[in-house]
Coordinates of C-alpha atoms and ligand atoms in Angstrom, one line a residue:
X261 CA 0.0 0.0 0.0
X262 CA 2.9 2.2 0.4
X263 CA 5.9 3.4 -1.6
X264 CA 9.0 3.2 0.5
X265 CA 11.1 5.3 -1.8
X266 CA 11.2 9.2 -2.1
X267 CA 10.6 9.7 -5.8
X268 CA 9.9 12.6 -8.1
X269 CA 7.5 12.1 -10.9
X270 CA 6.8 15.0 -13.4
X271 CA 7.2 17.8 -10.9
X272 CA 5.7 16.2 -7.8
X273 CA 7.7 14.3 -5.4
X274 CA 6.2 12.0 -2.7
X275 CA 8.2 11.0 0.3
X276 CA 8.2 9.6 3.9
X277 CA 7.2 6.1 4.5
X278 CA 3.6 7.0 4.9
X279 CA 1.3 7.2 7.7
X280 CA -2.5 7.5 8.5
X281 CA -4.5 6.8 5.5
X282 CA -1.2 5.3 4.7
X283 CA -0.8 5.4 1.1
X284 CA 0.4 4.4 -2.2
X285 CA 2.4 6.8 -3.9
X286 CA 0.4 9.8 -4.9
X287 CA 1.7 12.4 -7.4
X288 CA 1.3 13.8 -10.9
X289 CA 1.2 16.0 -13.2
X290 CA 1.7 16.7 -16.7
X291 CA 0.2 20.0 -17.8
X292 CA -3.0 19.6 -19.7
X293 CA -3.3 22.4 -22.1
X294 CA -7.0 22.3 -22.4
X295 CA -7.4 23.2 -18.8
X296 CA -4.7 25.9 -18.9
X297 CA -7.3 28.6 -19.9
X298 CA -9.1 31.6 -18.7
X299 CA -7.9 31.8 -15.2
X300 CA -4.3 32.4 -16.1
X301 CA -2.9 34.9 -13.7
X302 CA 0.1 36.8 -14.9
X303 CA 1.9 36.4 -11.7
X304 CA 1.5 32.6 -11.6
X305 CA 1.3 31.6 -15.4
X306 CA 4.4 30.2 -16.7
X307 CA 5.9 29.5 -13.0
X308 CA 7.6 26.3 -13.0
X309 CA 6.6 24.3 -9.8
X310 CA 8.1 21.5 -7.9
X311 CA 5.9 20.0 -5.4
X312 CA 7.2 17.7 -2.6
X313 CA 4.7 15.8 -0.5
X314 CA 5.3 14.2 2.9
X315 CA 2.9 12.0 4.7
X316 CA -0.6 10.7 4.2
X317 CA -3.1 10.5 1.3
X318 CA -4.8 13.4 2.7
X319 CA -1.8 15.3 2.1
X320 CA -1.6 13.9 -1.4
X321 CA -5.1 14.8 -2.2
X322 CA -4.3 18.3 -0.9
X323 CA -1.3 18.6 -3.2
X324 CA -3.2 17.3 -6.2
X325 CA -5.8 20.0 -5.2
X326 CA -3.2 22.7 -5.1
X327 CA -1.5 21.5 -8.2
X328 CA -4.9 21.6 -10.0
X329 CA -5.5 25.1 -8.8
X330 CA -2.0 26.2 -9.9
X331 CA -2.2 24.4 -13.2
X332 CA -5.5 26.1 -14.0
X333 CA -3.8 29.4 -13.8
X334 CA -0.9 28.4 -16.1
X335 CA 1.8 27.0 -13.7
X336 CA 3.9 24.3 -15.2
X337 CA 5.3 21.2 -13.2
X338 CA 9.0 20.4 -13.3
X339 CA 10.8 17.2 -12.2
X340 CA 13.9 18.6 -11.0
X341 CA 13.8 21.1 -8.1
X342 CA 16.8 22.9 -9.4
X343 CA 14.7 24.0 -12.5
X344 CA 11.8 25.3 -10.3
X345 CA 10.9 28.9 -9.7
X346 CA 8.6 27.8 -7.0
X347 CA 9.2 24.9 -4.4
X348 CA 6.2 23.9 -2.3
X349 CA 6.6 21.4 0.5
X350 CA 3.4 19.8 1.7
X351 CA 4.3 18.5 5.3
X352 CA 3.3 16.0 7.7
X353 CA 3.4 16.3 11.5
X354 CA 2.4 12.9 12.6
X355 CA 5.9 11.7 13.7
X356 CA 9.1 13.4 14.5
X357 CA 11.0 12.0 11.5
X358 CA 8.9 13.6 9.0
X359 CA 9.2 17.0 10.5
X360 CA 13.1 16.7 10.7
X361 CA 13.3 16.1 7.1
X362 CA 11.5 19.2 6.3
X363 CA 13.7 21.3 8.7
X364 CA 16.8 19.8 6.9
X365 CA 15.5 20.8 3.5
X366 CA 14.6 24.3 4.7
X367 CA 18.2 24.8 6.0
X368 CA 19.6 23.6 2.7
X369 CA 17.5 26.2 0.7
X370 CA 18.9 29.1 2.6
X371 CA 21.9 29.3 0.2
X372 CA 19.9 28.9 -3.1
X373 CA 17.5 31.8 -1.9
X374 CA 20.5 34.0 -1.3
X375 CA 21.7 33.3 -4.8
X376 CA 18.3 33.4 -6.4
X377 CA 16.1 35.9 -4.7
X378 CA 13.3 35.5 -7.1
X379 CA 13.0 31.8 -6.2
X380 CA 9.9 31.1 -4.2
X381 CA 9.6 28.7 -1.3
X382 CA 6.3 27.7 0.2
X383 CA 5.6 25.5 3.1
X384 CA 1.9 24.1 3.3
X385 CA 0.1 21.4 5.3
X386 CA 0.3 20.1 8.9
X387 CA 3.7 21.7 9.8
X388 CA 2.6 24.9 8.5
X389 CA -0.5 24.9 10.6
X390 CA 1.2 23.8 13.8
X391 CA 4.5 25.4 13.5
X392 CA 4.0 28.2 11.1
X393 CA 5.0 31.0 13.3
X394 CA 8.2 29.2 14.3
X395 CA 9.1 28.2 10.7
X396 CA 8.7 31.9 9.9
X397 CA 11.0 33.0 12.5
X398 CA 13.7 30.2 12.1
X399 CA 13.6 30.2 8.3
X400 CA 13.0 33.7 7.2
X401 CA 14.0 32.8 3.6
X402 CA 10.4 30.9 3.3
X403 CA 8.1 33.0 1.3
X404 CA 4.6 31.5 2.1
X405 CA 3.4 29.4 5.0
X406 CA -0.3 27.9 4.3
X407 CA -2.0 25.8 6.8
X408 CA -4.3 22.9 6.3
X409 CA -7.5 25.1 6.3
X410 CA -6.1 27.7 3.9
X411 CA -5.1 25.6 1.0
X412 CA -8.0 26.6 -1.3
X413 CA -6.4 30.1 -1.0
X414 CA -3.0 29.1 -2.2
X415 CA -3.0 30.7 -5.7
X416 CA -4.2 33.9 -4.3
X417 CA -1.7 33.9 -1.6
X418 CA 1.1 33.1 -4.0
X419 CA 0.0 36.1 -6.0
X420 CA 0.3 38.5 -2.9
X421 CA 3.9 37.1 -2.4
X422 CA 4.8 37.9 -6.1
X423 CA 3.1 41.2 -5.7
X424 CA 5.5 42.1 -3.1
X425 CA 3.7 41.6 0.1
X426 CA 6.4 41.3 2.9
X427 CA 7.5 37.4 3.5
X428 CA 7.2 35.2 5.0
X429 CA 3.4 35.5 4.5
X430 CA 1.7 33.6 6.9
X431 CA -1.9 31.9 6.3
X432 CA -2.8 29.5 9.1
X433 CA -6.1 30.8 10.2
X434 CA -8.8 28.1 11.1
X435 CA -11.6 28.5 8.8
X436 CA -14.3 26.2 9.6
X437 CA -15.6 26.1 5.9
X438 CA -12.5 25.0 4.1
X439 CA -13.2 24.3 0.5
X440 CA -12.5 21.0 -1.0
X441 CA -11.2 20.4 -4.5
X442 CA -13.5 21.9 -7.1
X443 CA -11.3 21.8 -10.2
X444 CA -10.3 18.2 -11.7
X445 CA -7.0 17.6 -9.7
X446 CA -3.8 16.7 -11.3
X447 CA -3.1 13.1 -10.7
X448 CA -0.1 10.7 -11.3
X449 CA -2.5 7.6 -11.7
X450 CA -4.9 8.4 -14.6
X451 CA -7.3 5.6 -13.2
X452 CA -7.1 6.1 -9.4
X453 CA -8.1 9.3 -7.5
X454 CA -8.3 10.2 -3.9
X455 CA -11.4 12.2 -2.9
X456 CA -11.4 13.9 0.5
X457 CA -15.0 13.5 1.9
X458 CA -14.3 15.1 5.3
X459 CA -11.5 16.9 7.1
X460 CA -10.3 16.9 10.7
X461 CA -10.9 14.6 13.6
X462 CA -12.9 14.8 16.6
X463 CA -11.2 12.1 18.5
X464 CA -8.4 12.9 21.1
X465 CA -6.1 10.0 20.8
X466 CA -3.6 10.9 23.3
X467 CA -0.4 10.4 21.2
X468 CA -1.9 12.1 17.9
X469 CA -1.3 15.6 16.6
X470 CA -4.0 15.3 13.9
X471 CA -6.9 17.0 15.8
X472 CA -4.6 20.0 16.3
X473 CA -3.2 20.3 12.7
X474 CA -6.4 19.5 11.0
X475 CA -8.9 20.9 13.4
X476 CA -12.5 19.4 14.1
X477 CA -14.3 17.2 11.9
X478 CA -16.1 18.9 8.8
X479 CA -17.9 16.5 6.3
X480 CA -18.5 17.8 2.7
X481 CA -22.1 17.3 1.3
X482 CA -23.0 14.2 -0.5
X483 CA -24.2 16.2 -3.5
X484 CA -20.7 17.9 -3.9
X485 CA -18.9 14.6 -3.5
X486 CA -20.9 12.9 -6.2
X487 CA -20.3 16.1 -8.4
X488 CA -16.6 15.7 -8.0
X489 CA -16.7 12.0 -8.5
X490 CA -18.5 12.5 -11.8
X491 CA -16.0 15.1 -13.0
X492 CA -13.2 12.5 -12.2
X493 CA -15.0 9.8 -14.0
X494 CA -15.4 12.0 -16.9
X495 CA -11.8 12.6 -16.8
X496 CA -10.9 8.9 -17.0
X497 CA -11.0 7.8 -13.4
X498 CA -12.3 4.3 -12.7
X499 CA -11.4 3.8 -8.9
X500 CA -11.8 6.4 -6.2
X501 CA -10.5 6.3 -2.7
X502 CA -12.4 8.2 -0.3
X503 CA -10.5 9.9 2.5
X504 CA -11.4 10.9 6.1
X505 CA -9.5 10.5 9.3
X506 CA -12.5 8.5 10.8
X507 CA -14.4 7.9 7.7
X508 CA -17.0 6.0 9.7
X509 CA -18.5 9.1 11.1
X510 CA -18.8 10.8 7.8
X511 CA -21.9 12.9 7.8
X512 CA -22.6 13.1 11.5
X513 CA -21.9 16.9 11.5
X514 CA -24.3 17.4 8.6
X515 CA -27.2 15.8 10.4
X516 CA -30.0 14.0 8.7
X517 CA -29.5 10.7 7.1
X518 CA -26.0 11.4 5.9
X519 CA -23.9 8.1 6.4
X520 CA -21.0 6.6 4.9
X521 CA -23.2 3.9 3.6
X522 CA -25.6 6.3 2.1
X523 CA -22.7 7.9 0.4
X524 CA -21.5 4.6 -0.9
X525 CA -24.9 4.1 -2.4
X526 CA -24.9 7.3 -4.2
X527 CA -21.5 6.7 -5.6
X528 CA -22.3 3.4 -6.7
X529 CA -24.9 4.7 -9.1
X530 CA -22.3 6.6 -11.0
X531 CA -21.9 5.1 -14.5
X532 CA -18.5 4.2 -15.5
X533 CA -17.2 4.3 -12.0
X534 CA -15.8 0.8 -11.4
X535 CA -14.1 0.8 -7.9
X536 CA -14.8 2.6 -4.7
X537 CA -12.5 2.3 -1.7
X538 CA -12.5 4.4 1.6
X539 CA -10.1 4.9 4.5
X540 CA -9.6 5.3 7.6
X541 CA -12.0 3.2 9.9
X542 CA -12.1 3.5 13.6
X543 CA -12.9 0.3 15.6
X544 CA -15.3 2.2 17.8
X545 CA -17.3 3.9 15.1
X546 CA -17.5 1.0 12.5
X547 CA -21.1 0.0 12.1
X548 CA -22.6 -3.3 10.8
X549 CA -24.6 -1.3 8.1
X550 CA -21.3 -0.5 6.5
X551 CA -20.4 -4.2 6.1
X552 CA -23.8 -5.2 4.9
X553 CA -23.6 -2.2 2.3
X554 CA -20.3 -3.3 1.2
X555 CA -21.4 -6.7 0.6
X556 CA -24.5 -5.6 -1.2
X557 CA -22.6 -3.1 -3.3
X558 CA -19.6 -5.5 -3.9
X559 CA -19.5 -5.1 -7.6
X560 CA -18.0 -1.8 -7.1
X561 CA -17.3 -1.3 -3.4
X562 CA -14.2 -3.1 -2.7
X563 CA -13.6 -5.5 0.4
X564 CA -10.9 -3.8 2.1
X565 CA -10.8 -1.9 5.6
X566 CA -7.9 -0.1 7.1
X567 CA -8.8 -0.1 10.5
X568 CA -5.9 0.7 13.0
X569 CA -5.8 -1.1 16.3
X570 CA -2.7 0.7 17.4
X571 CA -2.2 -1.8 20.3
X572 CA -3.6 -5.2 21.4
X573 CA -3.5 -4.3 25.1
X574 CA -6.7 -2.9 26.8
X575 CA -4.0 -1.0 29.3
X576 CA -2.4 0.7 26.3
X577 CA -5.7 1.3 24.4
X578 CA -7.0 3.2 27.7
X579 CA -3.8 5.2 27.9
X580 CA -4.1 6.2 24.3
X581 CA -7.8 7.0 24.7
X582 CA -8.8 5.0 21.8
X583 CA -12.3 4.3 23.2
X584 CA -12.4 0.5 22.5
X585 CA -10.9 -2.6 24.0
X586 CA -9.2 -5.4 22.3
X587 CA -12.6 -7.4 22.4
X588 CA -14.5 -4.8 20.5
X589 CA -11.7 -4.8 17.7
X590 CA -12.2 -8.5 17.4
X591 CA -16.0 -8.2 17.4
X592 CA -15.9 -5.6 14.5
X593 CA -13.7 -8.0 12.5
X594 CA -16.0 -11.0 13.1
X595 CA -19.1 -9.0 12.1
X596 CA -17.3 -7.8 9.1
X597 CA -16.2 -11.1 8.1
X598 CA -19.9 -12.6 8.6
X599 CA -21.3 -9.9 6.4
X600 CA -18.8 -9.5 3.8
X601 CA -16.7 -12.7 3.6
X602 CA -14.1 -11.3 1.3
X603 CA -12.9 -8.6 3.4
X604 CA -9.2 -8.1 4.1
X605 CA -7.8 -5.9 6.9
X606 CA -5.0 -3.5 7.2
X607 CA -3.7 -2.2 10.4
X608 CA -1.5 0.6 11.9
X609 CA 0.3 -0.1 15.2
X610 CA 2.3 1.9 17.7
X611 CA 5.1 0.2 19.5
X612 CA 6.8 1.7 22.7
X613 CA 4.1 4.0 23.6
X614 CA 4.4 5.3 27.2
X615 CA 4.3 2.6 29.8
X616 CA 4.3 -0.3 27.2
X617 CA 5.5 -3.6 28.9
X618 CA 6.5 -6.7 27.5
X619 CA 3.2 -8.1 28.4
X620 CA 1.4 -5.3 26.6
X621 CA 3.6 -5.7 23.6
X622 CA 2.8 -9.5 23.5
X623 CA -0.9 -8.5 23.3
X624 CA -0.3 -6.6 20.2
X625 CA 1.5 -9.8 18.8
X626 CA -1.5 -12.1 19.5
X627 CA -4.0 -9.6 18.2
X628 CA -2.0 -9.3 14.9
X629 CA -2.1 -13.1 14.5
X630 CA -5.7 -13.5 15.8
X631 CA -7.2 -11.0 13.2
X632 CA -4.7 -12.1 10.2
X633 CA -4.2 -8.8 8.7
X634 CA -3.3 -8.5 5.0
X635 CA -0.9 -5.8 5.8
X636 CA 0.3 -3.5 8.7
X637 CA 2.0 -0.4 9.2
X638 CA 4.1 -0.5 12.4
X639 CA 5.4 2.9 14.0
X640 CA 7.6 3.6 16.9
X641 CA 6.1 6.0 19.3
X642 CA 7.2 9.6 18.8
X643 CA 6.1 12.2 21.3
X644 CA 4.3 15.1 19.5
X645 CA 4.3 18.5 21.0
X646 CA 0.9 19.7 22.2
X647 CA -0.6 16.2 22.6
X648 CA -2.0 14.9 25.9
X649 CA 0.7 12.2 25.8
X650 CA 3.3 14.8 26.0
X651 CA 2.8 14.8 29.6
X652 CA 3.3 11.0 30.1
X653 CA 6.9 9.7 30.3
X654 CA 8.3 8.4 27.0
X655 CA 9.9 5.6 29.0
X656 CA 10.4 2.8 26.6
X657 CA 14.0 3.0 25.5
X658 CA 14.7 3.5 22.0
X659 CA 16.5 0.2 21.6
X660 CA 13.3 -1.6 22.9
X661 CA 11.1 0.3 20.6
X662 CA 13.3 -0.8 17.6
X663 CA 13.2 -4.5 18.7
X664 CA 9.4 -4.3 19.2
X665 CA 9.2 -2.6 15.7
X666 CA 11.3 -5.3 14.2
X667 CA 9.4 -8.2 15.8
X668 CA 5.8 -6.9 15.0
X669 CA 6.9 -6.1 11.3
X670 CA 8.4 -9.7 11.1
X671 CA 5.3 -11.3 12.3
X672 CA 3.2 -9.2 10.0
X673 CA 5.5 -10.5 6.9
X674 CA 5.0 -14.1 8.0
X675 CA 1.2 -13.6 8.3
X676 CA 0.9 -11.7 4.8
X677 CA 3.2 -14.4 3.2
X678 CA 0.9 -17.1 4.4
X679 CA -2.1 -15.4 3.4
X680 CA -0.8 -14.6 0.0
X681 CA 0.4 -18.1 -0.6
X682 CA -3.1 -19.3 0.2
X683 CA -4.3 -17.4 -2.8
X684 CA -2.1 -19.4 -5.2
X685 CA -4.3 -21.0 -7.8
X686 CA -7.1 -18.5 -7.1
X687 CA -8.5 -16.0 -9.7
X688 CA -8.3 -12.2 -8.8
X689 CA -10.0 -9.4 -10.6
X690 CA -7.2 -6.8 -11.1
X691 CA -7.6 -3.1 -12.4
X692 CA -4.4 -2.7 -14.5
X693 CA -2.6 0.4 -13.4
X694 CA 0.3 0.4 -15.9
X695 CA 3.7 -1.3 -16.8
X696 CA 5.8 -2.7 -14.0
X697 CA 8.5 -0.1 -12.8
X698 CA 11.2 -2.8 -13.2
X699 CA 10.3 -4.8 -16.2
X700 CA 8.2 -3.3 -19.1
X701 CA 6.9 -6.6 -20.5
X702 CA 5.0 -6.9 -17.2
X703 CA 2.0 -5.1 -15.8
X704 CA 0.9 -4.2 -12.3
X705 CA -2.5 -3.5 -10.8
X706 CA -4.4 -4.1 -7.8
X707 CA -6.8 -6.8 -6.6
X708 CA -10.2 -6.1 -5.1
X709 CA -8.5 -6.3 -1.7
X710 CA -5.8 -3.8 -2.7
X711 CA -3.2 -6.4 -2.9
X712 CA -0.5 -5.6 -5.5
X713 CA -0.5 -8.0 -8.5
X714 CA 2.3 -8.4 -11.1
X715 CA 1.9 -10.4 -14.3
X716 CA 2.9 -10.6 -18.0
X717 CA 0.8 -8.4 -20.4
X718 CA 0.8 -5.8 -23.1
X719 CA 0.1 -1.9 -22.7
X720 CA -3.4 -2.1 -24.2
X721 CA -4.7 -3.7 -20.9
X722 CA -3.8 -0.6 -18.9
X723 CA -7.0 0.8 -17.4
X724 CA -9.0 -2.4 -17.8
X725 CA -10.2 -5.0 -15.1
X726 CA -8.6 -8.3 -15.9
X727 CA -8.6 -11.8 -14.5
X728 CA -5.3 -13.1 -13.3
X729 CA -4.6 -16.6 -11.8
X730 CA -2.2 -16.3 -8.8
X731 CA 1.0 -18.4 -9.4
X732 CA 3.5 -16.9 -6.7
X733 CA 3.3 -14.8 -3.7
X734 CA 5.5 -12.8 -1.5
X735 CA 4.7 -10.9 1.8
X736 CA 4.0 -7.7 -0.4
X737 CA 2.7 -8.8 -3.7
X738 CA 1.2 -11.6 -5.9
X739 CA 2.3 -12.7 -9.3
X740 CA 0.1 -14.4 -11.8
X741 CA -0.9 -15.2 -15.3
X742 CA -3.7 -13.5 -17.2
X743 CA -6.6 -16.1 -18.0
Ligands
5AD215 N1 3.9 8.2 17.2 C1 4.0 7.1 16.4 N2 3.0 6.9 15.6 C2 1.9 7.6 15.5 N3 1.0 7.6 14.7 C3 0.1 8.7 15.0 N4 0.7 9.5 15.9 C4 2.0 8.8 16.3 C5 3.0 9.1 17.1 N5 2.9 10.2 17.9 C6 0.7 6.5 13.8 C7 -0.7 5.8 14.2 C8 -1.6 6.3 13.1 C9 -0.8 6.5 11.9 C10 -1.0 7.5 11.0 O1 0.5 7.0 12.5 O2 -0.6 4.5 14.0 O3 -2.9 5.4 12.7
SF4_216 FE1 -5.5 10.8 15.3 FE2 -7.0 9.3 16.8 FE3 -8.2 11.1 15.1 FE4 -6.9 8.9 14.1 S1 -8.7 8.9 15.3 S2 -6.5 11.0 13.4 S3 -5.2 8.5 15.6 S4 -6.8 11.5 16.9

C-alpha cells in the first residue's frame, strides 16, 4: 500500500514512509493545455513548480488540489527542483521524523535563496498549521506558509507574495468552511483518484497531533462529493479512494440521514465508476450497516478496510484514549467477515508507547495473529508537542522500541506471506495500473482487496479490469498469469 522510496515524478515528489490513511505513492502531473485556460494569472502563469509531498493520502489529495489550482492558472510542473521557480513542500507532523526531514531541507534552501532571490519557497500542510510562526522565525527565507485550512487560497496567496507583500506570508487561520477540490486535480495515476470527503478529527487519541493540525471534523455534502466523483469519472478515473480520518463518522456533523453507507450508495450509481474504496476506519465507530452495504454493493465497493488497532493491550488502549478494547476490535472483525466474507484488513500499530510493558507488547503480537491482517504499518512511538501524551513519560528505551518494531513487522510479514500463498491458484480481478517499474513486459495492478499484482501483459490492458490466476506470492505482492 505504500511506496517506500522518495521519488519525483513529473514535478511532484512524494516521500516519507507513509502514515494514517497510509498510502500508495500519490503524485502527478503533466500540464493539460485544455485546462490551462481563462484563469491564467500573470504572476502565476508560466511559473515552474516542484511540489514535494510528505505524509498521508490526505496530504496527497491536498497536493493534487493545489497543483490543480496552480495548473489552471498556467503554472507548469517540473521534475527537477533545480529547474523550479517555486518549490512547495506539503508537510506532515504525525511523527518527528517527517518534521526533521522538512527542517533539513529548509536549512539547505537558504543558500539557494541567497543566490536566487526570485526563487519562491512555500511550506503548506500540517507543519505550517502547527509550527507556522516558528518556521517563519527560524527560516525567514521561506516566502509563504499555508496551513491545512487555507489551501484553497493558495494561488491568491502566491499572487500576493509575487506582488511584493512582505514575507514570510503566514496563512494559518482556522476557517471552519474550508473548501474541497472543485477543479479536476492533477493526478499521477490516470485511473485512480483520492477524494477527501471530510476533514479533521473529533477524537483525542493521546499520542496524535492530527486534531490540532487538521481541526474538528467537517464533512462535505453528498451532492458535492458525487459531483466531484462524476468529474473524475469524466476525466478517465475508474477507481476512487474516499479519504477521512475517521471515515465511519462521515456525515454526522451534517445531520439528517447522511452516512458513509448512504454516500457509498450514491457513488455506486455513477456510471463508469468501477471501484470505490474508503479509508480510515475507527474500531469504535465502524457499524454493521457498513459491512452489509459493502457486501450488497460488492461489484463496486471493494472488500478492504484500513482499521488501525494501534495496540492489542487494553491497558495501552486506555492510555491512548482510543475508546475501545481489544475485544471490541475482534467483534468488529467477526461482524465484518460474517457480512462481507471477502474482506481483508490493514492495520496501524504503535510500539513503545508510554508505559508499554513486554506483556502489553505481547498482546499486540497476539491480536495481529488472531485477526490475520493482510498488511500492517508499524510505527515507533514519537512524542508530539501539544498532544496529551506529551505529559506522559516516554519511558520505553529506543532500543526496545526498535526491537518491538522489528518483531511486529516480522510477524506481519509471516502472516502476509501465509495469506498470500493461500491465494495461489485463485483467480483475482485486477485493475491494471500500468507497466511494472522494473520490467516493461509486465503489468501491475491491484486486486479487489488492494493487493499488488504483477503479471505478463501488453500495454493495451492498462485501465482494464482483467482476471489473473495467482501463481506466486511474496509478503507484499502476488504474481500471476492472465486467464
Ligand atoms: N507516534 C508514532 N506513531 C503515530 N501515529 C500517530 N501518531 C503517532 C505518534 N505520535 C501513527 C498511528 C496512526 C498513523 C497515522 O500514525 O498508528 O494510525
Ligand atoms: Fe489521530 Fe485518533 Fe483522530 Fe486517528 S482517530 S486522526 S489517531 S486522533
